[in-house]
Coordinates of C-alpha atoms in Angstrom, one line a residue:
X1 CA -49.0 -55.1 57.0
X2 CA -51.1 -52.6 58.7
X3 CA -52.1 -54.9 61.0
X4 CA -48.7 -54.9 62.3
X5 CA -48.1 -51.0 62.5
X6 CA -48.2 -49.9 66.5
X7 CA -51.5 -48.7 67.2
X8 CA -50.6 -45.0 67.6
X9 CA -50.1 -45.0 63.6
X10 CA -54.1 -45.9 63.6
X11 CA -56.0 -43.4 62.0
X12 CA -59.4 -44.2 64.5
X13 CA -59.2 -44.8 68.1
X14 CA -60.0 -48.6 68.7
X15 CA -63.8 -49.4 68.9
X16 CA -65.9 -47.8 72.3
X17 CA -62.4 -46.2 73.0
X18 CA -62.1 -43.7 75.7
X19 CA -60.7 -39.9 75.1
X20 CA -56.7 -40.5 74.5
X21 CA -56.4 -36.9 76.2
X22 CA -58.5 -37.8 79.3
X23 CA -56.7 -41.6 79.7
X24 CA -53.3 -40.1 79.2
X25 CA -54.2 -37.4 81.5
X26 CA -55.5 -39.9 84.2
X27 CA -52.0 -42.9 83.9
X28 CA -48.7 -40.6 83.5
X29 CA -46.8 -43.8 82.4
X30 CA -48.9 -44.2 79.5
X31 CA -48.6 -40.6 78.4
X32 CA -45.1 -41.2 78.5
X33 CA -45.2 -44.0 76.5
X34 CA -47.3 -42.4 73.5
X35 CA -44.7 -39.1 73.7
X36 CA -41.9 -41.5 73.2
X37 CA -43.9 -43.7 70.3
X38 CA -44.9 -40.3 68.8
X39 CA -41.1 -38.8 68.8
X40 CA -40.1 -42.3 67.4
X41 CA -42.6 -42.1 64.4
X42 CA -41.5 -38.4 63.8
X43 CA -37.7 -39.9 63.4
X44 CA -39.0 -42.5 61.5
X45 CA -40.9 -40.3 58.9
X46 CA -37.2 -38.0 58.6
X47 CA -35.4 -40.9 57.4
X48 CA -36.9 -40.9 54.0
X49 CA -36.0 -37.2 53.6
X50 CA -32.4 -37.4 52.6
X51 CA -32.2 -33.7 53.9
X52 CA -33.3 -34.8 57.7
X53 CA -31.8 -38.3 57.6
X54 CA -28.4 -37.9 59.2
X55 CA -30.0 -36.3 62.5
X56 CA -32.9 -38.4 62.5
X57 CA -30.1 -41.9 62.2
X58 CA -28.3 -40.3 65.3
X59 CA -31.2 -39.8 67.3
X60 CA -33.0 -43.3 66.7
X61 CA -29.7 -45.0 67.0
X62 CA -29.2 -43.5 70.2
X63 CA -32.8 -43.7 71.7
X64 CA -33.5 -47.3 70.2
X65 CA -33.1 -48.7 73.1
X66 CA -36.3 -46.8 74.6
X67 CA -38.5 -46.9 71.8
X68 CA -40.7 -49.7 72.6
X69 CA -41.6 -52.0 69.1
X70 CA -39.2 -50.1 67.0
X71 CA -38.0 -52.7 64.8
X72 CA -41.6 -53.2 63.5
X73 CA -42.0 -49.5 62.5
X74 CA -39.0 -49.1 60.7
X75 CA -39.7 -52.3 58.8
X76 CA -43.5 -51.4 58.0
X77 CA -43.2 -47.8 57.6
X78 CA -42.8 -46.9 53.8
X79 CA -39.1 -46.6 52.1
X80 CA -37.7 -46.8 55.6
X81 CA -35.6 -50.2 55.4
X82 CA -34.7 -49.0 51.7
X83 CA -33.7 -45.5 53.0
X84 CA -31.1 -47.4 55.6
X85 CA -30.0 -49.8 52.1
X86 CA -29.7 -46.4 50.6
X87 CA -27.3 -45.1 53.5
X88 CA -24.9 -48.4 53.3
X89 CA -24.3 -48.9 49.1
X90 CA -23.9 -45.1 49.0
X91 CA -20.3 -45.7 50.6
X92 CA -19.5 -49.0 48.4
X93 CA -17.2 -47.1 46.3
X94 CA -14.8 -45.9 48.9
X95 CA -14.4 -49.1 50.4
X96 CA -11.8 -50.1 47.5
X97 CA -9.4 -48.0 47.1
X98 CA -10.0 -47.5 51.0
X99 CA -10.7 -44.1 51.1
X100 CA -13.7 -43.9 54.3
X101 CA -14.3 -40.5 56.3
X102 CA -14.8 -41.1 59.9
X103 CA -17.8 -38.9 59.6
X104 CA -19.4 -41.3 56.5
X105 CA -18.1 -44.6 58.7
X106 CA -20.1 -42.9 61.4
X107 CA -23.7 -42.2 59.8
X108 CA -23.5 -45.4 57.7
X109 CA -23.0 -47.1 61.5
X110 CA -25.9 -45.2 62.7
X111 CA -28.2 -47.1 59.8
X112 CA -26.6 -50.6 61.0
X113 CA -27.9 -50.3 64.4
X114 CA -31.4 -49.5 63.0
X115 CA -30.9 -52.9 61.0
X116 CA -29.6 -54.6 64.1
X117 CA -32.6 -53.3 66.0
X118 CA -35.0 -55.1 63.3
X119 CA -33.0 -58.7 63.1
X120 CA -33.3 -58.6 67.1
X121 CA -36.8 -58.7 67.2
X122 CA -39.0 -61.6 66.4
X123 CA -41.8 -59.7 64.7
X124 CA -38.6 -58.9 61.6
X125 CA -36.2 -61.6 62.4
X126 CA -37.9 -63.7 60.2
X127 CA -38.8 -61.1 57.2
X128 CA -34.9 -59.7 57.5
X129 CA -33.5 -63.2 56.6
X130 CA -36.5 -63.7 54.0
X131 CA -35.4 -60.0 52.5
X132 CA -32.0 -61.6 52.3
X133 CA -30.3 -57.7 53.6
X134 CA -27.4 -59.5 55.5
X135 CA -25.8 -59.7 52.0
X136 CA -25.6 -56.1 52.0
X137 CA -23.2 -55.7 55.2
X138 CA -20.3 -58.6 53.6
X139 CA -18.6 -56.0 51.5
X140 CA -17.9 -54.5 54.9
X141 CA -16.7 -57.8 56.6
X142 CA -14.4 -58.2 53.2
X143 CA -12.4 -54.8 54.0
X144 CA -8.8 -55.0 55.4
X145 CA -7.9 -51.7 56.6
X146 CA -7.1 -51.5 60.1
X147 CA -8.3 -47.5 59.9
X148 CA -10.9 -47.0 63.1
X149 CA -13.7 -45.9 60.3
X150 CA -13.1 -49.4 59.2
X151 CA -13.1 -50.8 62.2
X152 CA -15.5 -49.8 63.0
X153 CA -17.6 -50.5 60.3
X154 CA -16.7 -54.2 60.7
X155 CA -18.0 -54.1 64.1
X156 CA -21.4 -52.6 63.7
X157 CA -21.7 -54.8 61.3
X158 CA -20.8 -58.0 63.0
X159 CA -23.1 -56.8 65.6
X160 CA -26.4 -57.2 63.0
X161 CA -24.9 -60.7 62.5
X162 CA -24.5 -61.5 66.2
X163 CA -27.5 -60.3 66.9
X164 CA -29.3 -63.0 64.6
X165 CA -27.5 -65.6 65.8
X166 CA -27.8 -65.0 69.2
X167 CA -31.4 -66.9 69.2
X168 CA -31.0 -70.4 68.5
X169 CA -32.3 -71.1 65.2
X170 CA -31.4 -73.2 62.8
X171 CA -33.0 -71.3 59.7
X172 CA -31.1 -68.7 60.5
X173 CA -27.9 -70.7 60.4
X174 CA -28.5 -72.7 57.4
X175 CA -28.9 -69.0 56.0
X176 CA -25.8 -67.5 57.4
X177 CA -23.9 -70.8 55.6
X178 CA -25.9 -70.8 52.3
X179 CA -23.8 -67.2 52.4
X180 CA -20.4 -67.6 53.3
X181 CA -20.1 -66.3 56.7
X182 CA -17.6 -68.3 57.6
X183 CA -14.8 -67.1 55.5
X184 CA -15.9 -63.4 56.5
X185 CA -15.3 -64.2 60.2
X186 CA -12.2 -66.2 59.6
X187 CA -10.8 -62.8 58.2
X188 CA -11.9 -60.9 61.0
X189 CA -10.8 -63.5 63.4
X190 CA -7.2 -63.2 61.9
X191 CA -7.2 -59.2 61.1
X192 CA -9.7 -57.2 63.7
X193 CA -9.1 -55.9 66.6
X194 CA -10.2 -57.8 70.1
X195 CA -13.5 -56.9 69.9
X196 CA -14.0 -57.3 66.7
X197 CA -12.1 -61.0 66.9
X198 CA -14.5 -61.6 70.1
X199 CA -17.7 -61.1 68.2
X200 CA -16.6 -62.8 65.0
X201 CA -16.1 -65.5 67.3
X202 CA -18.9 -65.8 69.1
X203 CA -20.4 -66.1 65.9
X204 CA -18.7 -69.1 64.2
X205 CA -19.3 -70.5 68.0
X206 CA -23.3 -69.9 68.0
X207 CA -22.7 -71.7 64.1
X208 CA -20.9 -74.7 65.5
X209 CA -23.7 -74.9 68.4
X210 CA -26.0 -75.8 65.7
X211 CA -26.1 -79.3 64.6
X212 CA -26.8 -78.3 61.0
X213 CA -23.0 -76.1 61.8
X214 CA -21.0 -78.3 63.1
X215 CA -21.4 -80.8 60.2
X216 CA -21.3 -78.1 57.7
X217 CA -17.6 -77.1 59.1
X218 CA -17.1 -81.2 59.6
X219 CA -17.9 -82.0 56.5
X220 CA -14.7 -81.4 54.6
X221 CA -10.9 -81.2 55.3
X222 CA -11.2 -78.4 54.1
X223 CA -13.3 -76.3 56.2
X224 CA -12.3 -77.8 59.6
X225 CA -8.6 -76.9 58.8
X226 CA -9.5 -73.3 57.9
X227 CA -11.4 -72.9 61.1
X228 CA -8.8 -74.6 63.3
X229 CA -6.0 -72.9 61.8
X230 CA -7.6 -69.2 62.3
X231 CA -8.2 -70.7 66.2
X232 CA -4.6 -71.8 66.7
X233 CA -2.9 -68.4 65.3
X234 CA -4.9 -66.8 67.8
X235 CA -4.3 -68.8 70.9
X236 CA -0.9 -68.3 69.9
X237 CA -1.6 -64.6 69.6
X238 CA -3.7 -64.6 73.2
X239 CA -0.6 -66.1 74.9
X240 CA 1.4 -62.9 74.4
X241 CA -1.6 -60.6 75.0
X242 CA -4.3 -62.1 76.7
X243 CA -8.0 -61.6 77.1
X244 CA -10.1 -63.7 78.5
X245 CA -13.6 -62.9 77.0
X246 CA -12.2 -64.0 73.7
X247 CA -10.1 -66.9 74.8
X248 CA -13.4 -68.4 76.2
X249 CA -14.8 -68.0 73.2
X250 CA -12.2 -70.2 71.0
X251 CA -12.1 -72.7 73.9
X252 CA -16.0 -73.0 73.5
X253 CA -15.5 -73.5 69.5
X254 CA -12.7 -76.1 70.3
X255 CA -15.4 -78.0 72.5
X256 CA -18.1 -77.9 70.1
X257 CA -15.5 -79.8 67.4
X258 CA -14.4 -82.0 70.0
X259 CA -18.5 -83.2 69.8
X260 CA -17.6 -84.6 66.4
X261 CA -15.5 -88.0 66.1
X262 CA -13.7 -87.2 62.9
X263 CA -13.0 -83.6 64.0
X264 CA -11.8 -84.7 67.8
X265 CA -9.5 -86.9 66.3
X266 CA -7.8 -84.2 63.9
X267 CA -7.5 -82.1 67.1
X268 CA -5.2 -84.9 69.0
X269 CA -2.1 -83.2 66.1
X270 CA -3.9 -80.0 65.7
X271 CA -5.2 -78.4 69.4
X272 CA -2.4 -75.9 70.6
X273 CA 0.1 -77.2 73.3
X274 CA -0.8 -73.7 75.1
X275 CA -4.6 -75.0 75.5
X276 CA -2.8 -78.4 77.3
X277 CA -0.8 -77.2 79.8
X278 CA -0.8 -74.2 82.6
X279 CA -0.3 -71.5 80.0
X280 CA -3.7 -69.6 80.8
X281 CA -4.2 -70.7 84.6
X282 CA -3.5 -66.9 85.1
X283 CA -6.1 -65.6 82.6
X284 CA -8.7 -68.4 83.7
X285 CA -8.4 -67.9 87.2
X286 CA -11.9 -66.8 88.1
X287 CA -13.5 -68.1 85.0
X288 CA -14.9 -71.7 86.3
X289 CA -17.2 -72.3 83.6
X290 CA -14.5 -71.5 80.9
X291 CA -12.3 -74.0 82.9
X292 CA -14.3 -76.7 83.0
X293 CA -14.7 -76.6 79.5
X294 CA -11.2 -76.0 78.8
X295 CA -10.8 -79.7 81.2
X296 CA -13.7 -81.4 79.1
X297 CA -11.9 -79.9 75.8
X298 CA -8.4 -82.0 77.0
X299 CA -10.7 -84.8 78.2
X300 CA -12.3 -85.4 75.0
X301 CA -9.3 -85.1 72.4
X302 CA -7.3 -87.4 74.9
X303 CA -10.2 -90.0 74.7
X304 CA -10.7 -89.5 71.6
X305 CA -7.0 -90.4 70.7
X306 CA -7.3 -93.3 72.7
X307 CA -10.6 -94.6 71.1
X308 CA -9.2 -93.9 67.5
X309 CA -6.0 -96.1 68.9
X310 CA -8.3 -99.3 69.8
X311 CA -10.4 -98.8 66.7
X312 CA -7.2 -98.9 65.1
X313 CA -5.8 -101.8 67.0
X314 CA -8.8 -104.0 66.8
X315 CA -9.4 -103.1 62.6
X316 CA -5.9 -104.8 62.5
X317 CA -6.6 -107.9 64.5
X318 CA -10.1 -108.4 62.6
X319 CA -7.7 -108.6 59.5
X320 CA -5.1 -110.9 61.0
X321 CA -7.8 -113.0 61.8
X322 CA -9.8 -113.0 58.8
X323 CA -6.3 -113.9 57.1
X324 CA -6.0 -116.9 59.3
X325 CA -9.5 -117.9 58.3

């Protein structure tokens, strides 16, 4: 583990090292750099004093982005990761009856986008998964208020999700299923607002991307039904208020089913009129990409109607003929 601590948390300077006053003196940049890593390490240390920790979660939250190898400090420094645990089943019990402060929404939120920071990187990816610590965000994706503190928690949350499946891999997939997700984002999908209903579904989309995904949400009824269903109500919904970003991402989950025979065939009854004819020319205007799957989407489910209509066909001459036989 120590191996993998920054070297500024080394207690001796590396072997034949030079003076860290006189090289900082003589490269600015790098003097900069070990300020930063040193303020980061100072935040880092003032989450595990309960006293210090709701500064310290605002000020690493907002300076993440500048603090280079952040993800591996908070994960190898001691009692960090279980201080930010701490921060998010402290507010468990206000989530039913909903009862959430914007001020308790906002410091628990803080702690997510440490987490987020540490599923991003592929030094902790790996080890976040293994730690199993997405399980701890779900009771947030289970809420129902529309309330912004719970929105908003939702969102941040979504976000640590989204930000492991954002690298394609398919351990972290099989994971995400092994789990549930799907039913979590379905909710959100129906009940969030846009944003969060965009990055809910940009996560069953990076799911269904995955070969091991698609068949899992192919493999039943069932499950295709519940995803296709959730789809439809809200193409229905973007009809009346678009938004593109989002409708590109349900056109892109359409696609991917269309990929699997049994699914594109279902989807000749089940794809929405709206996604057939010129009801989002408008909103797709200067979206080519999402066009041209949107064209590839029609193509497919048309084909595949007509495929399923000769297999059909042909299973019925094979039995005439065998009857003549």
């Amino acid at each position: 583990m120590m191996a993998n601590l920054p070297q500024s948390l080394s207690l001796n300077p590396p072997f034949g090292g030079s003076n860290p006053t006189s090289s900082a003196s003589a490269n600015p940049a790098q003097a900069n750099k070990d300020r930063k890593m040193a303020s980061a390490e100072q935040l880092v240390l003032e989450l595990s004093n309960p006293d210090l920790r709701e500064n310290a979660l605002l000020d690493l939250s907002k300076k993440r982005e500048i603090f280079q190898d952040l993800a591996p400090l908070l994960w190898n420094s001691f009692g960090t990761i279980a201080a930010l645990l701490q921060e998010i089943v402290s507010i468990y019990p206000v989530l039913s009856p909903p009862t959430l402060t914007p001020g308790a929404s906002n410091r628990v939120c803080n702690a997510l986008a440490l987490l987020q920071c540490v599923a991003s990187h592929p030094d902790t990816r790996t080890l976040f998964l293994n730690a199993h610590i997405p399980l701890y965000l779900y009771p947030f994706l289970n809420t129902t208020s529309k309330t912004r503190p719970f929105e908003y928690l939702r969102l941040t949350s979504l976000g640590v999700i989204g930000a492991l499946v954002k690298v394609d891999d398919t351990e972290v997939i099989s994971f995400l299923l092994s789990t549930e997700i799907i039913p979590l984002c379905l909710r959100t999908m129906e009940m969030g607002s846009e944003l969060s209903k965009t990055v809910a579904t940009f996560i069953v989309q990076k799911i269904l991307l995955d070969d091991v995904g698609l068949r899992y949400i192919c493999a039943t009824a069932e499950r295709f039904f519940a995803v296709g269903r959730v789809l439809g109500t809200m193409v229905q919904s973007l009809a009346e208020q678009p938004s593109p970003r989002l409708l590109k991402h349900i056109i892109r989950c359409y696609l991917r089913l269309s990929d699997n025979p049994r699914a594109c065939e279902a989807l000749r009854n089940c794809l929405p009129d709206m996604l057939r004819d010129s009801t989002f020319n408008s909103c797709l205007r200067d979206d080519l990409t999402t066009k041209r799957w949107l064209q590839q989407l029609v193509h497919n489910v048309a084909a595949g109607g007509r495929a399923a209509a000769l297999q059909s066909v042909g299973g019925i001459e094979h039995m005439l003929g065998s009857s003549v036989v």
